[in-house]
Coordinates of C-alpha atoms in Angstrom, one line a residue:
M1 CA 11.8 29.1 -18.1
L2 CA 11.5 25.4 -17.5
T3 CA 12.8 25.9 -13.9
A4 CA 10.1 28.4 -13.2
F5 CA 7.4 26.2 -14.7
Y6 CA 8.5 23.3 -12.6
T7 CA 8.7 25.3 -9.5
F8 CA 5.4 27.1 -9.5
F9 CA 3.1 24.7 -11.5
Y10 CA 4.3 21.1 -10.8
N11 CA 4.9 21.9 -7.2
F12 CA 1.5 23.5 -6.6
A13 CA 0.6 20.8 -4.1
L14 CA 3.7 21.7 -2.1
W15 CA 2.7 25.4 -2.0
S16 CA -0.8 24.5 -1.0
K17 CA 0.4 22.4 1.8
L18 CA 2.8 25.0 3.1
A19 CA 0.1 27.7 3.1
K20 CA -1.8 25.5 5.6
L21 CA 1.3 24.7 7.7
I22 CA 3.0 28.1 8.0
E23 CA 1.2 30.8 10.0
I24 CA 2.0 34.2 8.6
N25 CA 1.7 36.5 11.5
S26 CA 4.8 38.7 11.1
L27 CA 7.2 40.1 8.5
H28 CA 9.7 37.4 9.4
S29 CA 7.2 34.5 8.9
L30 CA 6.1 36.1 5.5
L31 CA 9.8 36.3 4.4
F32 CA 10.3 32.7 5.5
F33 CA 7.3 31.5 3.5
V34 CA 8.5 33.4 0.4
S35 CA 12.0 32.1 0.8
I36 CA 10.9 28.5 0.2
P37 CA 9.8 28.8 -3.4
V38 CA 13.0 30.8 -4.0
F39 CA 15.0 28.0 -2.4
V40 CA 13.3 25.3 -4.4
F41 CA 13.7 27.4 -7.6
A42 CA 17.5 27.6 -7.0
V43 CA 17.8 23.9 -6.4
I44 CA 15.8 22.9 -9.5
N45 CA 17.8 25.5 -11.5
I46 CA 21.1 23.7 -10.5
L47 CA 19.7 20.4 -11.5
F48 CA 18.5 21.5 -14.9
T49 CA 21.7 23.3 -15.5
L50 CA 23.7 20.2 -14.7
I51 CA 21.7 18.1 -17.2
S52 CA 21.9 20.7 -19.9
I53 CA 24.2 18.6 -21.9
P54 CA 24.5 19.0 -25.7
Y55 CA 22.3 16.5 -27.6
L56 CA 20.9 15.1 -24.3
K57 CA 19.3 18.2 -22.7
R58 CA 16.2 18.1 -24.9
P59 CA 15.2 14.4 -24.2
L60 CA 16.1 14.9 -20.5
Y61 CA 13.9 18.0 -20.2
I62 CA 11.1 16.1 -21.9
L63 CA 11.5 13.2 -19.5
F64 CA 11.3 15.5 -16.5
I65 CA 8.2 17.2 -17.9
V66 CA 6.5 13.8 -18.3
I67 CA 7.4 12.9 -14.7
G68 CA 6.4 16.3 -13.3
C69 CA 3.1 16.2 -15.2
L70 CA 2.0 12.8 -13.9
V71 CA 3.3 13.1 -10.3
S72 CA 1.9 16.6 -9.8
Y73 CA -1.5 15.4 -11.0
F74 CA -1.8 12.8 -8.2
A75 CA -0.2 15.1 -5.6
I76 CA -2.7 17.9 -6.4
F77 CA -5.9 15.9 -6.9
Y78 CA -5.3 12.9 -4.6
H79 CA -2.9 14.5 -2.1
A80 CA -0.5 11.6 -2.8
M81 CA 3.1 11.9 -1.7
F82 CA 5.9 10.3 -3.7
D83 CA 8.4 8.2 -2.0
L84 CA 9.9 4.6 -2.2
G85 CA 6.6 3.1 -1.4
M86 CA 4.8 5.0 -4.1
M87 CA 7.6 4.1 -6.6
Q88 CA 7.1 0.4 -5.7
N89 CA 3.3 0.8 -6.2
V90 CA 4.0 2.4 -9.7
M91 CA 6.4 -0.3 -10.7
Q92 CA 4.2 -3.2 -9.4
T93 CA 0.8 -1.9 -10.6
D94 CA -0.5 -3.9 -13.6
V95 CA -2.3 -2.4 -16.7
S96 CA -5.8 -3.0 -15.4
E97 CA -5.1 -1.1 -12.1
S98 CA -3.5 1.7 -14.1
M99 CA -6.6 2.0 -16.3
D100 CA -8.7 2.5 -13.2
L101 CA -7.0 5.9 -12.7
F102 CA -7.7 7.1 -16.3
S103 CA -10.2 10.0 -16.5
M104 CA -11.1 13.0 -18.6
L105 CA -9.5 15.2 -16.0
L106 CA -6.3 13.3 -16.2
L107 CA -6.4 13.6 -20.0
I108 CA -6.9 17.4 -19.9
W109 CA -4.2 17.7 -17.3
V110 CA -1.7 15.7 -19.4
L111 CA -2.6 17.8 -22.5
L112 CA -2.1 21.1 -20.8
M113 CA 0.7 20.3 -18.4
G114 CA 2.5 17.6 -20.3
V115 CA 1.9 17.6 -24.1
L116 CA 2.1 21.4 -24.6
P117 CA 5.3 21.8 -22.6
V118 CA 6.8 18.8 -24.4
L119 CA 5.9 20.3 -27.8
Y120 CA 7.5 23.6 -26.8
I121 CA 10.7 21.9 -25.7
A122 CA 10.7 19.7 -28.8
L123 CA 10.2 22.5 -31.3
V124 CA 12.0 25.5 -29.7
K125 CA 15.3 26.3 -31.3
I126 CA 18.3 25.7 -28.9
N127 CA 21.1 28.2 -29.5
T128 CA 24.3 26.3 -30.1
A129 CA 26.2 29.2 -31.6
N130 CA 28.2 30.0 -28.5
R131 CA 31.6 28.5 -28.1
W132 CA 31.9 25.6 -25.6
Y133 CA 33.9 27.7 -23.1
K134 CA 31.3 30.5 -23.1
E135 CA 28.5 27.9 -22.6
L136 CA 30.5 26.3 -19.8
G137 CA 31.1 29.7 -18.2
F138 CA 27.4 30.6 -18.3
K139 CA 26.5 27.3 -16.7
L140 CA 29.1 27.8 -13.9
L141 CA 27.8 31.4 -13.3
N142 CA 24.2 30.1 -13.2
I143 CA 25.2 27.4 -10.7
V144 CA 27.2 29.8 -8.5
A145 CA 24.4 32.3 -8.4
S146 CA 21.9 29.6 -7.4
V147 CA 24.3 28.3 -4.7
L148 CA 24.7 31.9 -3.3
V149 CA 20.9 32.3 -3.2
I150 CA 20.7 29.0 -1.2
L151 CA 23.4 30.1 1.2
V152 CA 21.8 33.5 1.8
I153 CA 18.5 31.8 2.6
A154 CA 20.2 29.3 4.8
S155 CA 22.0 31.9 6.8
C156 CA 18.9 34.0 7.2
F157 CA 16.3 31.3 7.9
F158 CA 18.2 28.2 9.1
K159 CA 16.6 28.5 12.6
D160 CA 13.2 28.4 10.8
Y161 CA 14.0 25.6 8.3
A162 CA 15.5 23.2 10.8
P163 CA 12.6 22.8 13.1
F164 CA 10.0 23.0 10.3
V165 CA 11.6 20.2 8.3
R166 CA 12.2 18.1 11.5
N167 CA 8.5 18.5 12.5
H168 CA 7.2 17.9 9.0
K169 CA 9.7 15.4 7.4
Y170 CA 7.1 14.3 4.9
I171 CA 7.1 17.7 3.2
T172 CA 10.2 16.6 1.2
K173 CA 8.0 13.9 -0.5
L174 CA 6.1 16.7 -2.2
I175 CA 9.1 18.5 -3.8
L176 CA 9.3 17.7 -7.5
P177 CA 11.6 16.4 -9.0
S178 CA 13.8 15.6 -6.0
N179 CA 11.2 13.2 -4.5
V180 CA 11.1 11.2 -7.7
I181 CA 14.9 11.2 -8.1
Q182 CA 15.4 10.0 -4.5
A183 CA 12.6 7.4 -4.8
S184 CA 14.0 6.1 -8.1
L185 CA 17.5 5.7 -6.7
R186 CA 16.2 3.8 -3.6
Y187 CA 14.1 1.6 -5.8
V188 CA 17.0 0.7 -8.1
K189 CA 19.0 -0.2 -5.0
H190 CA 16.2 -2.2 -3.6
R191 CA 15.2 -3.9 -6.9
Y192 CA 18.5 -4.5 -8.7
I193 CA 21.3 -4.3 -6.2
S194 CA 19.9 -5.8 -3.1
D195 CA 18.3 -8.6 -5.2
H196 CA 21.8 -10.2 -5.4
E197 CA 22.1 -10.5 -1.7
T198 CA 22.4 -14.0 -0.2
F199 CA 19.0 -15.5 0.9
E200 CA 18.9 -16.0 4.7
V201 CA 17.1 -19.2 5.7
I202 CA 15.6 -18.8 9.2
G203 CA 13.4 -21.0 11.2
K204 CA 15.1 -24.2 10.1
D205 CA 13.9 -25.8 13.3
A206 CA 10.2 -25.3 12.5
H207 CA 8.2 -28.5 13.3
L208 CA 4.8 -29.6 14.6
G209 CA 4.4 -29.6 18.4
A210 CA 3.7 -32.6 20.5
S211 CA 0.0 -31.8 20.7
W212 CA -0.5 -32.9 17.1
Q213 CA 0.0 -36.5 18.2
H214 CA -3.5 -36.4 19.8
R215 CA -5.5 -34.9 16.9
D216 CA -7.7 -37.2 14.9
K217 CA -7.7 -35.1 11.7
P218 CA -5.6 -32.4 10.0
S219 CA -6.2 -28.7 10.1
L220 CA -7.4 -26.4 7.3
L221 CA -6.7 -22.7 7.8
I222 CA -7.8 -20.1 5.2
L223 CA -6.0 -16.8 5.7
V224 CA -7.7 -14.0 3.8
V225 CA -5.6 -10.9 3.1
G226 CA -7.9 -8.0 2.4
E227 CA -7.2 -4.9 0.4
T228 CA -7.9 -1.3 1.4
A229 CA -10.5 -2.2 4.1
R230 CA -10.6 0.2 7.1
A231 CA -12.0 -0.9 10.4
E232 CA -13.8 2.4 10.8
N233 CA -16.5 1.2 8.4
F234 CA -17.0 -2.3 9.7
S235 CA -20.3 -2.7 11.7
L236 CA -18.6 -5.5 13.6
D237 CA -16.4 -2.8 15.1
G238 CA -19.2 -0.4 15.9
Y239 CA -19.9 1.3 12.6
S240 CA -23.5 2.5 12.5
R241 CA -24.3 1.0 9.1
Q242 CA -24.8 -2.7 8.7
T243 CA -21.8 -3.6 6.5
N244 CA -21.2 -7.1 8.0
P245 CA -24.7 -8.6 8.2
L246 CA -23.7 -12.2 7.3
L247 CA -20.5 -12.2 9.4
A248 CA -22.5 -11.0 12.3
K249 CA -24.5 -14.3 12.1
D250 CA -21.5 -16.5 11.6
G251 CA -20.3 -16.1 15.1
V252 CA -17.0 -14.5 14.2
I253 CA -14.7 -12.7 16.6
S254 CA -13.6 -9.2 15.5
Y255 CA -10.8 -7.3 17.0
S256 CA -11.5 -3.5 17.0
N257 CA -8.1 -2.1 17.8
F258 CA -5.9 -3.7 15.1
H259 CA -3.3 -1.8 13.0
S260 CA -1.3 -2.2 9.9
C261 CA 2.4 -2.3 9.3
G262 CA 2.3 0.2 6.4
T263 CA -0.1 2.1 4.3
Y264 CA 0.4 0.4 1.0
T265 CA 0.4 -3.2 -0.2
A266 CA 4.0 -3.6 -1.2
L267 CA 5.1 -2.8 2.4
S268 CA 2.3 -4.2 4.5
V269 CA 2.0 -7.7 2.9
P270 CA 5.6 -8.8 3.2
C271 CA 5.8 -7.0 6.6
M272 CA 2.9 -9.0 8.1
F273 CA 4.4 -12.3 7.0
S274 CA 7.9 -11.4 8.2
V275 CA 9.4 -12.1 11.6
M276 CA 10.3 -8.4 11.8
N277 CA 7.9 -5.9 13.3
R278 CA 6.9 -2.5 11.9
T279 CA 9.6 -0.5 13.8
N280 CA 12.5 -2.6 12.6
Y281 CA 11.1 -3.8 9.3
N282 CA 13.5 -3.7 6.4
G283 CA 12.1 -4.5 3.0
D284 CA 15.3 -5.6 1.4
R285 CA 16.1 -7.9 4.3
A286 CA 12.5 -9.4 4.2
H287 CA 12.8 -10.1 0.5
H288 CA 16.0 -12.2 1.2
Q289 CA 14.7 -14.0 4.3
S290 CA 12.4 -16.8 5.1
N291 CA 8.8 -15.7 6.0
L292 CA 5.8 -17.3 7.7
M293 CA 4.9 -19.3 4.6
D294 CA 8.4 -20.8 4.4
L295 CA 8.2 -21.9 8.0
L296 CA 4.8 -23.6 7.5
R297 CA 6.3 -25.4 4.5
R298 CA 9.2 -26.6 6.6
A299 CA 6.6 -27.9 9.1
H300 CA 5.1 -29.9 6.1
F301 CA 1.9 -27.9 5.6
N302 CA 0.3 -28.0 2.1
L303 CA 0.4 -24.4 1.0
L304 CA -1.5 -22.4 -1.7
W305 CA -1.5 -18.7 -2.4
R306 CA -4.4 -17.5 -4.6
D307 CA -4.1 -13.9 -5.7
N308 CA -6.4 -11.2 -7.1
D309 CA -4.4 -8.1 -6.2
G310 CA -1.2 -7.9 -8.3
G311 CA 1.0 -10.5 -6.6
S312 CA 2.2 -11.6 -3.2
K313 CA 5.1 -9.1 -3.1
G314 CA 7.6 -11.9 -2.8
V315 CA 5.8 -13.7 0.1
A316 CA 4.7 -16.7 -2.1
D317 CA 7.9 -17.0 -4.2
R318 CA 8.6 -20.5 -2.8
I319 CA 5.1 -22.0 -2.6
K320 CA 2.3 -22.8 -5.0
Y321 CA 0.9 -19.6 -6.4
V322 CA -2.1 -19.0 -8.6
N323 CA -3.3 -15.7 -10.1
V324 CA -7.0 -16.0 -10.5
R325 CA -7.1 -13.6 -13.3
D326 CA -5.6 -16.4 -15.4
F327 CA -8.9 -18.3 -15.0
D328 CA -10.6 -16.0 -17.5
L329 CA -14.0 -16.2 -15.8
A330 CA -16.4 -14.1 -17.9
K331 CA -19.0 -13.7 -15.1
V332 CA -16.7 -12.1 -12.6
C333 CA -13.8 -10.9 -14.7
S334 CA -13.5 -8.1 -17.3
H335 CA -10.8 -5.8 -18.7
G336 CA -8.1 -7.7 -16.8
E337 CA -9.8 -7.4 -13.4
C338 CA -11.8 -9.9 -11.4
R339 CA -14.2 -9.5 -8.5
D340 CA -13.1 -11.6 -5.5
D341 CA -15.5 -14.4 -6.1
A342 CA -12.9 -15.6 -8.6
L343 CA -10.7 -16.6 -5.6
L344 CA -13.2 -19.3 -4.7
Y345 CA -13.3 -20.8 -8.2
K346 CA -12.8 -24.6 -7.9
L347 CA -11.3 -24.0 -4.5
Q348 CA -13.3 -27.0 -3.1
S349 CA -11.7 -29.2 -5.8
Y350 CA -8.3 -28.2 -4.5
I351 CA -9.3 -28.8 -0.8
G352 CA -10.7 -32.2 -1.7
K353 CA -7.3 -33.4 -2.9
Q354 CA -5.5 -32.4 0.3
K355 CA -4.8 -35.1 2.9
G356 CA -2.6 -33.3 5.4
N357 CA -2.5 -29.9 7.2
T358 CA -3.3 -27.1 4.8
V359 CA -3.0 -23.3 4.8
I360 CA -4.6 -21.3 1.9
V361 CA -4.0 -17.6 1.5
L362 CA -6.6 -15.7 -0.5
H363 CA -5.3 -12.2 -1.5
Q364 CA -8.3 -10.0 -2.3
M365 CA -8.9 -7.1 -4.6
G366 CA -11.2 -6.0 -1.8
S367 CA -12.0 -2.3 -1.8
H368 CA -9.2 -1.2 -4.0
G369 CA -9.8 2.4 -5.3
P370 CA -10.4 4.7 -6.9
T371 CA -12.9 2.6 -8.9
Y372 CA -14.8 1.3 -5.8
Y373 CA -18.0 0.9 -7.8
Q374 CA -16.3 -1.9 -9.8
R375 CA -15.5 -4.0 -6.7
Y376 CA -19.0 -5.4 -6.2
S377 CA -21.9 -6.7 -8.2
K378 CA -25.3 -5.2 -8.5
P379 CA -27.0 -7.1 -5.6
Y380 CA -24.6 -5.4 -3.2
A381 CA -25.3 -1.8 -4.3
K382 CA -27.3 -1.3 -1.1
F383 CA -26.1 2.2 -0.2
E384 CA -27.1 4.9 -2.7
P385 CA -26.4 7.2 -4.5
T386 CA -23.0 6.0 -5.4
C387 CA -19.8 7.5 -6.9
N388 CA -19.5 5.7 -10.3
T389 CA -16.3 7.3 -11.4
N390 CA -12.6 7.2 -10.7
Q391 CA -12.6 11.0 -10.1
I392 CA -13.6 10.4 -6.5
Q393 CA -12.6 13.9 -5.4
G394 CA -15.4 15.2 -7.5
C395 CA -18.1 13.1 -5.7
S396 CA -19.7 14.2 -2.5
H397 CA -18.4 12.6 0.6
Q398 CA -21.6 10.7 1.2
K399 CA -21.6 9.2 -2.3
L400 CA -18.1 8.1 -1.9
V401 CA -18.8 6.5 1.5
N402 CA -21.8 4.8 0.1
T403 CA -19.8 3.2 -2.7
Y404 CA -17.0 2.2 -0.4
D405 CA -19.5 0.6 2.1
N406 CA -20.9 -1.4 -0.8
T407 CA -17.5 -2.9 -1.3
L408 CA -17.5 -4.0 2.3
L409 CA -20.9 -5.6 1.9
Y410 CA -19.4 -7.6 -1.0
T411 CA -16.4 -8.6 1.2
D412 CA -18.9 -9.6 3.9
Q413 CA -20.6 -12.2 1.5
F414 CA -17.2 -13.3 0.3
L415 CA -15.9 -14.1 3.8
N416 CA -19.3 -15.8 4.5
R417 CA -18.7 -18.0 1.5
V418 CA -15.2 -18.8 2.8
I419 CA -16.7 -19.9 6.1
Q420 CA -19.4 -22.0 4.4
T421 CA -16.6 -23.7 2.4
L422 CA -14.8 -24.5 5.7
K423 CA -18.0 -25.9 7.2
H424 CA -18.4 -28.1 4.2
N425 CA -15.0 -29.7 5.0
D426 CA -15.5 -30.1 8.8
S427 CA -15.7 -33.9 8.5
R428 CA -12.2 -34.1 7.1
F429 CA -10.5 -31.1 8.8
N430 CA -10.4 -28.9 11.8
T431 CA -11.2 -25.6 10.1
A432 CA -10.5 -21.9 10.8
M433 CA -10.4 -18.6 9.0
L434 CA -8.4 -15.5 9.7
Y435 CA -9.0 -12.2 7.9
L436 CA -7.1 -8.9 8.0
S437 CA -6.6 -6.1 5.6
D438 CA -3.2 -5.0 4.3
H439 CA -4.0 -1.3 5.1
G440 CA -6.9 1.1 5.2
E441 CA -8.2 3.9 3.0
S442 CA -8.8 7.7 3.1
L443 CA -12.2 8.8 1.7
G444 CA -11.6 12.6 1.7
E445 CA -11.0 13.0 5.4
H446 CA -8.3 15.7 6.1
G447 CA -8.4 16.3 2.3
M448 CA -6.7 12.9 1.7
Y449 CA -7.8 10.1 -0.7
L450 CA -6.8 6.5 -1.3
H451 CA -3.7 5.4 0.8
G452 CA 0.1 5.4 0.8
A453 CA 0.7 8.3 3.1
P454 CA 3.9 8.2 5.1
Y455 CA 3.2 6.3 8.3
M456 CA 4.2 9.2 10.6
I457 CA 1.4 11.4 9.2
A458 CA -1.0 8.7 8.0
P459 CA -4.5 9.2 9.4
S460 CA -6.1 6.4 11.3
Q461 CA -8.3 5.6 8.3
Q462 CA -5.2 4.3 6.5
T463 CA -3.7 2.3 9.5
H464 CA -6.7 1.1 11.5
I465 CA -7.7 -2.2 9.9
P466 CA -10.2 -5.1 10.6
Y467 CA -9.1 -8.4 12.0
I468 CA -11.7 -11.2 12.0
M469 CA -11.4 -14.8 13.0
W470 CA -13.7 -17.8 12.8
F471 CA -13.2 -21.3 14.2
S472 CA -15.2 -24.5 13.8
P473 CA -16.2 -26.3 17.0
G474 CA -13.7 -29.1 16.1
F475 CA -10.9 -26.6 15.7
V476 CA -11.7 -25.0 19.1
H477 CA -11.8 -28.4 20.8
S478 CA -8.7 -29.8 19.1
F479 CA -6.5 -26.7 19.7
D480 CA -7.9 -26.0 23.2
L481 CA -9.0 -22.5 22.3
N482 CA -10.9 -20.4 24.8
T483 CA -13.2 -18.3 22.6
R484 CA -14.5 -16.3 25.6
C485 CA -11.0 -15.3 26.4
L486 CA -10.5 -14.2 22.7
R487 CA -13.6 -12.1 22.8
E488 CA -12.6 -10.4 26.1
Q489 CA -9.4 -9.2 24.6
R490 CA -10.9 -7.9 21.3
A491 CA -10.4 -4.3 22.3
K492 CA -6.7 -4.7 23.1
H493 CA -4.1 -3.1 20.8
F494 CA -2.8 -5.6 18.2
S495 CA -1.2 -5.2 14.8
Q496 CA 0.2 -7.0 11.9
D497 CA 3.3 -7.6 14.0
N498 CA 1.3 -10.3 15.7
L499 CA 0.4 -12.3 12.7
F500 CA 3.7 -14.3 12.3
H501 CA 3.8 -15.5 15.9
S502 CA 0.0 -15.9 16.2
V503 CA -0.3 -18.3 13.3
L504 CA 2.7 -20.3 14.5
G505 CA 1.1 -20.5 18.0
L506 CA -2.4 -21.2 16.7
L507 CA -1.1 -24.2 14.6
D508 CA 1.4 -25.3 17.3
V509 CA 4.4 -24.9 15.1
K510 CA 7.5 -25.0 17.2
T511 CA 10.6 -22.8 16.4
K512 CA 13.0 -20.6 18.4
L513 CA 11.7 -17.7 16.3
Y514 CA 8.4 -17.9 18.0
N515 CA 7.7 -15.1 20.5
P516 CA 4.7 -15.9 22.8
K517 CA 4.4 -12.2 23.8
L518 CA 3.4 -11.5 20.2
D519 CA 1.0 -14.4 19.9
L520 CA -2.5 -13.0 20.5
F521 CA -3.8 -16.6 21.1
A522 CA -1.1 -17.4 23.7
S523 CA -3.2 -16.6 26.8
C524 CA -6.4 -18.1 25.4
H525 CA -5.6 -21.8 25.4
T526 CA -7.5 -23.8 28.0

């Protein structure tokens, strides 16, 4: 009974997706479609039979019900797919971010699809009268029957399954509970086994180039790492709405064809600071290897990472790190979350104490969903009506876009304040700002919400991100930058793969790791 419940209710998102992918135009295609739930039923039946251990089966069944209830909710209502990345998001999400997802619909779903099945399992009488060998025989018979069903389906439809799975590899991320089991095993390996690997120090030769001998003052670079900002909604990149009015007056340069390394923070952030690129990126290796911040530290830069988005994902493990939520600022913080203005709290005080080259990373909360309406203050609620709920799939598309665009207006003023801070320090530093988001966001396009889709099927809304730069006249002169050249290449394809080498090249940090082909500034020095 539990197997049937799991197959047909918790895997509803899977059947809904398959109904759209499989065209039923013949008896064979109909039988192929019907064979899939039978196949899944047989596999789940084997699993539940194997864990049907005396004194353990009841708690194990309850555990799988809880998992199935929660994962199926987000798969059905948000079209989320569960893989290692999603497991990392779950494990690294703090309490305040988790509360953003709470809703009456979630409560009802948990009651109907979680609490009631758990009560049934907890209260139903389990027959233990059979002798152990009869029980074992029944289990073996059950497993053998399921294996035979799987073999029959494989023999009849292998030529259908093989190309279908090959063309839609992501579909396995919808199959409960195998997706959770696989992701959990990979996470344990990543978190608890790989963590004991030896740390690889790279870029030991990092040092300032000869050009620094001719500069009359140090540099100050503020690198803003955005959250969930998609380029499609930036007016600097052609969006019809004015979502960047202040930046448009600041003389920034915006690159309109910039793309992320991943579709979720736990991947994109360490990837963009790594020497590896998207195609060869390995999270375990990156966690045990020097990153961009380590190389800047070796080149004697003063470094600070200020965070408002749940951590640096390991990037700032070896430099000064500050979580702005610890400031406890009543005006911009509540219920464990802060708006991004908290990142600027007493920032000038820190800058005023620096005497050498300095790089500051500001990690935004940005446009983090689904509670977009909490990401900005009232003066930035320009686009109305808004979607003031975390049940974004229940809002009209226009309301949702309005709310999201308001978060970008707030980011616009935040970046403008960063630029004003840099201008305030022009007399002591050559100043610059770089801004890029970690990934984008889906707002209902193609039936998808939020982010985290497997990269191979992720829509452009989740991978096409903004990249904005601003330089003081002193920085342009001191570093021989040709801003006209930078503007002329703004439509060229770049990505987070370019960040590591571009920052090194921009700040003239010499190392054998530097690749000028990945430095987007390389051809724009006078």
